[in-house]
Amino acid sequence: MPEPTEHRLPAGETPFRLGVRGLCPRCGRGHLFEGFLSLKKQCEVCGLDYSFADPADGPAFFVMSIVAVPVTIFAAWLELRHEPPFWMHLLTTFPLLIVSSLALLRPFKGWLVCSQYINKAAESRFGPPRS
Ligand SMILES: [Zn+2]
């Protein structure tokens, strides 16, 4: 795989702004995603090879960490305030957890991929330093 030599974002863009919209970090016009969370092989506009992109479980970790607090607070509030039967949590807390997690996964994955691009993040390797 040829290494991209220059890692710049389009003018006025940030990795966050591009990532949450699922746009290519190099041109800002192509799309990152092929499906809900699957990345394309390359940008359809500028041809940037997305093989560098490997956020692994990073997006899931951040989303779990962010979603867990308000959903847990909601569940505790619901339980302490109304003392509902257990199935009420299945109808309220559980869907809240799933929907909010799914809503944040794609933007976070896009953000992390764009951040990988601009920071040249990759697994460590032995050998001469890359440019
Ligand atoms: Zn592109």
PDB file of C-alpha atoms and ligand atoms in Angstrom:
ATOM      1  CA  MET A   1       0.000   0.000   0.000  1.00  0.00           C
ATOM      2  CA  PRO A   2       1.507   3.339  -0.926  1.00  0.00           C
ATOM      3  CA  GLU A   3       1.684   5.704   2.005  1.00  0.00           C
ATOM      4  CA  PRO A   4       0.000   9.044   1.517  1.00  0.00           C
ATOM      5  CA  THR A   5       2.687  11.684   1.893  1.00  0.00           C
ATOM      6  CA  GLU A   6       0.523  14.622   2.802  1.00  0.00           C
ATOM      7  CA  HIS A   7      -2.235  14.536   5.376  1.00  0.00           C
ATOM      8  CA  ARG A   8      -4.227  17.724   5.142  1.00  0.00           C
ATOM      9  CA  LEU A   9      -7.861  18.417   5.693  1.00  0.00           C
ATOM     10  CA  PRO A  10      -9.883  20.601   3.337  1.00  0.00           C
ATOM     11  CA  ALA A  11      -9.705  24.292   4.250  1.00  0.00           C
ATOM     12  CA  GLY A  12     -11.835  25.239   7.238  1.00  0.00           C
ATOM     13  CA  GLU A  13     -12.617  21.659   8.188  1.00  0.00           C
ATOM     14  CA  THR A  14     -11.793  19.677  11.302  1.00  0.00           C
ATOM     15  CA  PRO A  15     -11.644  15.903  11.769  1.00  0.00           C
ATOM     16  CA  PHE A  16     -14.732  16.166  13.954  1.00  0.00           C
ATOM     17  CA  ARG A  17     -16.818  18.117  11.423  1.00  0.00           C
ATOM     18  CA  LEU A  18     -15.870  15.804   8.574  1.00  0.00           C
ATOM     19  CA  GLY A  19     -16.170  12.642  10.613  1.00  0.00           C
ATOM     20  CA  VAL A  20     -19.612  13.203  12.060  1.00  0.00           C
ATOM     21  CA  ARG A  21     -20.878  13.860   8.533  1.00  0.00           C
ATOM     22  CA  GLY A  22     -19.106  10.736   7.257  1.00  0.00           C
ATOM     23  CA  LEU A  23     -17.038  12.599   4.685  1.00  0.00           C
ATOM     24  CA  CYS A  24     -13.600  11.854   3.276  1.00  0.00           C
ATOM     25  CA  PRO A  25     -10.833  13.465   5.364  1.00  0.00           C
ATOM     26  CA  ARG A  26      -8.793  14.473   2.295  1.00  0.00           C
ATOM     27  CA  CYS A  27     -11.341  16.017  -0.061  1.00  0.00           C
ATOM     28  CA  GLY A  28     -14.358  16.528   2.206  1.00  0.00           C
ATOM     29  CA  ARG A  29     -16.731  15.546  -0.607  1.00  0.00           C
ATOM     30  CA  GLY A  30     -16.509  11.770  -0.850  1.00  0.00           C
ATOM     31  CA  HIS A  31     -18.144   9.455   1.646  1.00  0.00           C
ATOM     32  CA  LEU A  32     -16.526   7.227   4.259  1.00  0.00           C
ATOM     33  CA  PHE A  33     -19.296   4.711   4.751  1.00  0.00           C
ATOM     34  CA  GLU A  34     -20.671   2.048   2.462  1.00  0.00           C
ATOM     35  CA  GLY A  35     -23.304   0.810   4.883  1.00  0.00           C
ATOM     36  CA  PHE A  36     -24.208   1.804   8.399  1.00  0.00           C
ATOM     37  CA  LEU A  37     -20.724   1.213   9.813  1.00  0.00           C
ATOM     38  CA  SER A  38     -18.805  -0.402   6.938  1.00  0.00           C
ATOM     39  CA  LEU A  39     -16.125   1.734   5.393  1.00  0.00           C
ATOM     40  CA  LYS A  40     -15.694   2.037   1.645  1.00  0.00           C
ATOM     41  CA  LYS A  41     -12.461   0.774   0.138  1.00  0.00           C
ATOM     42  CA  GLN A  42     -11.617   4.254  -1.141  1.00  0.00           C
ATOM     43  CA  CYS A  43     -13.060   7.704  -1.653  1.00  0.00           C
ATOM     44  CA  GLU A  44     -15.220   7.930  -4.759  1.00  0.00           C
ATOM     45  CA  VAL A  45     -14.119  11.536  -5.382  1.00  0.00           C
ATOM     46  CA  CYS A  46     -10.368  11.757  -4.655  1.00  0.00           C
ATOM     47  CA  GLY A  47      -9.473   8.052  -4.529  1.00  0.00           C
ATOM     48  CA  LEU A  48      -8.021   8.124  -0.987  1.00  0.00           C
ATOM     49  CA  ASP A  49      -7.385   4.533   0.053  1.00  0.00           C
ATOM     50  CA  TYR A  50      -9.228   3.944   3.331  1.00  0.00           C
ATOM     51  CA  SER A  51      -7.141   0.919   4.253  1.00  0.00           C
ATOM     52  CA  PHE A  52      -5.349   3.067   6.855  1.00  0.00           C
ATOM     53  CA  ALA A  53      -8.631   3.356   8.740  1.00  0.00           C
ATOM     54  CA  ASP A  54      -8.918   0.944  11.612  1.00  0.00           C
ATOM     55  CA  PRO A  55     -10.589   2.496  14.634  1.00  0.00           C
ATOM     56  CA  ALA A  56     -11.234  -1.031  15.992  1.00  0.00           C
ATOM     57  CA  ASP A  57     -13.447  -0.822  19.079  1.00  0.00           C
ATOM     58  CA  GLY A  58     -12.626   2.832  19.767  1.00  0.00           C
ATOM     59  CA  PRO A  59     -16.025   4.159  18.669  1.00  0.00           C
ATOM     60  CA  ALA A  60     -17.852   1.542  20.741  1.00  0.00           C
ATOM     61  CA  PHE A  61     -15.783   2.389  23.811  1.00  0.00           C
ATOM     62  CA  PHE A  62     -16.473   6.115  23.561  1.00  0.00           C
ATOM     63  CA  VAL A  63     -20.159   5.610  22.821  1.00  0.00           C
ATOM     64  CA  MET A  64     -20.577   3.193  25.730  1.00  0.00           C
ATOM     65  CA  SER A  65     -18.800   5.602  28.045  1.00  0.00           C
ATOM     66  CA  ILE A  66     -20.903   8.553  26.950  1.00  0.00           C
ATOM     67  CA  VAL A  67     -24.280   6.819  26.770  1.00  0.00           C
ATOM     68  CA  ALA A  68     -23.955   4.831  29.983  1.00  0.00           C
ATOM     69  CA  VAL A  69     -24.075   7.809  32.323  1.00  0.00           C
ATOM     70  CA  PRO A  70     -27.316   9.511  31.208  1.00  0.00           C
ATOM     71  CA  VAL A  71     -29.102   6.212  30.610  1.00  0.00           C
ATOM     72  CA  THR A  72     -28.110   4.946  34.044  1.00  0.00           C
ATOM     73  CA  ILE A  73     -29.247   8.208  35.600  1.00  0.00           C
ATOM     74  CA  PHE A  74     -32.553   7.888  33.753  1.00  0.00           C
ATOM     75  CA  ALA A  75     -32.996   4.278  34.865  1.00  0.00           C
ATOM     76  CA  ALA A  76     -32.203   5.175  38.469  1.00  0.00           C
ATOM     77  CA  TRP A  77     -34.563   8.147  38.363  1.00  0.00           C
ATOM     78  CA  LEU A  78     -37.333   6.023  36.852  1.00  0.00           C
ATOM     79  CA  GLU A  79     -36.845   3.316  39.437  1.00  0.00           C
ATOM     80  CA  LEU A  80     -36.634   5.607  42.448  1.00  0.00           C
ATOM     81  CA  ARG A  81     -39.361   8.024  41.413  1.00  0.00           C
ATOM     82  CA  HIS A  82     -41.988   5.649  40.014  1.00  0.00           C
ATOM     83  CA  GLU A  83     -40.930   2.172  41.125  1.00  0.00           C
ATOM     84  CA  PRO A  84     -42.193   0.677  37.863  1.00  0.00           C
ATOM     85  CA  PRO A  85     -42.406  -3.043  37.132  1.00  0.00           C
ATOM     86  CA  PHE A  86     -39.347  -4.521  35.469  1.00  0.00           C
ATOM     87  CA  TRP A  87     -40.960  -4.651  32.036  1.00  0.00           C
ATOM     88  CA  MET A  88     -41.252  -0.852  32.094  1.00  0.00           C
ATOM     89  CA  HIS A  89     -37.448  -0.664  31.979  1.00  0.00           C
ATOM     90  CA  LEU A  90     -37.538  -3.003  28.988  1.00  0.00           C
ATOM     91  CA  LEU A  91     -39.870  -0.562  27.239  1.00  0.00           C
ATOM     92  CA  THR A  92     -38.050   2.638  28.209  1.00  0.00           C
ATOM     93  CA  THR A  93     -34.476   2.242  29.411  1.00  0.00           C
ATOM     94  CA  PHE A  94     -33.449  -0.553  27.065  1.00  0.00           C
ATOM     95  CA  PRO A  95     -34.635   1.183  23.851  1.00  0.00           C
ATOM     96  CA  LEU A  96     -33.096   4.435  25.064  1.00  0.00           C
ATOM     97  CA  LEU A  97     -29.788   2.628  25.504  1.00  0.00           C
ATOM     98  CA  ILE A  98     -29.910   0.944  22.089  1.00  0.00           C
ATOM     99  CA  VAL A  99     -31.134   3.939  20.083  1.00  0.00           C
ATOM    100  CA  SER A 100     -28.718   6.425  21.619  1.00  0.00           C
ATOM    101  CA  SER A 101     -25.793   4.019  21.163  1.00  0.00           C
ATOM    102  CA  LEU A 102     -26.627   3.365  17.519  1.00  0.00           C
ATOM    103  CA  ALA A 103     -27.159   7.069  16.878  1.00  0.00           C
ATOM    104  CA  LEU A 104     -23.661   7.907  18.108  1.00  0.00           C
ATOM    105  CA  LEU A 105     -21.665   4.989  16.689  1.00  0.00           C
ATOM    106  CA  ARG A 106     -21.428   6.172  13.095  1.00  0.00           C
ATOM    107  CA  PRO A 107     -20.451   9.792  13.873  1.00  0.00           C
ATOM    108  CA  PHE A 108     -17.823   8.603  16.334  1.00  0.00           C
ATOM    109  CA  LYS A 109     -16.389   6.091  13.877  1.00  0.00           C
ATOM    110  CA  GLY A 110     -16.202   8.791  11.211  1.00  0.00           C
ATOM    111  CA  TRP A 111     -14.532  11.157  13.626  1.00  0.00           C
ATOM    112  CA  LEU A 112     -11.943   8.578  14.652  1.00  0.00           C
ATOM    113  CA  VAL A 113     -11.183   7.650  11.023  1.00  0.00           C
ATOM    114  CA  CYS A 114     -10.677  11.308  10.119  1.00  0.00           C
ATOM    115  CA  SER A 115      -8.499  11.740  13.214  1.00  0.00           C
ATOM    116  CA  GLN A 116      -6.449   8.696  12.198  1.00  0.00           C
ATOM    117  CA  TYR A 117      -5.900  10.256   8.802  1.00  0.00           C
ATOM    118  CA  ILE A 118      -4.776  13.672  10.028  1.00  0.00           C
ATOM    119  CA  ASN A 119      -2.627  12.266  12.858  1.00  0.00           C
ATOM    120  CA  LYS A 120      -1.193   9.458  10.712  1.00  0.00           C
ATOM    121  CA  ALA A 121      -2.203   7.029  13.434  1.00  0.00           C
ATOM    122  CA  ALA A 122      -1.248   3.435  12.782  1.00  0.00           C
ATOM    123  CA  GLU A 123      -0.032   0.377  14.598  1.00  0.00           C
ATOM    124  CA  SER A 124       3.589   0.622  15.600  1.00  0.00           C
ATOM    125  CA  ARG A 125       6.022  -1.083  13.270  1.00  0.00           C
ATOM    126  CA  PHE A 126       9.676  -1.926  13.310  1.00  0.00           C
ATOM    127  CA  GLY A 127      11.798  -0.394  10.616  1.00  0.00           C
ATOM    128  CA  PRO A 128      12.756   3.016   9.347  1.00  0.00           C
ATOM    129  CA  PRO A 129      10.487   5.905  10.349  1.00  0.00           C
ATOM    130  CA  ARG A 130       7.818   6.901   7.914  1.00  0.00           C
ATOM    131  CA  SER A 131       7.512  10.426   6.622  1.00  0.00           C
TER     132      SER A 131
HETATM  133 ZN    ZN B   1     -11.896  12.028  -0.898  1.00  0.00          ZN
END
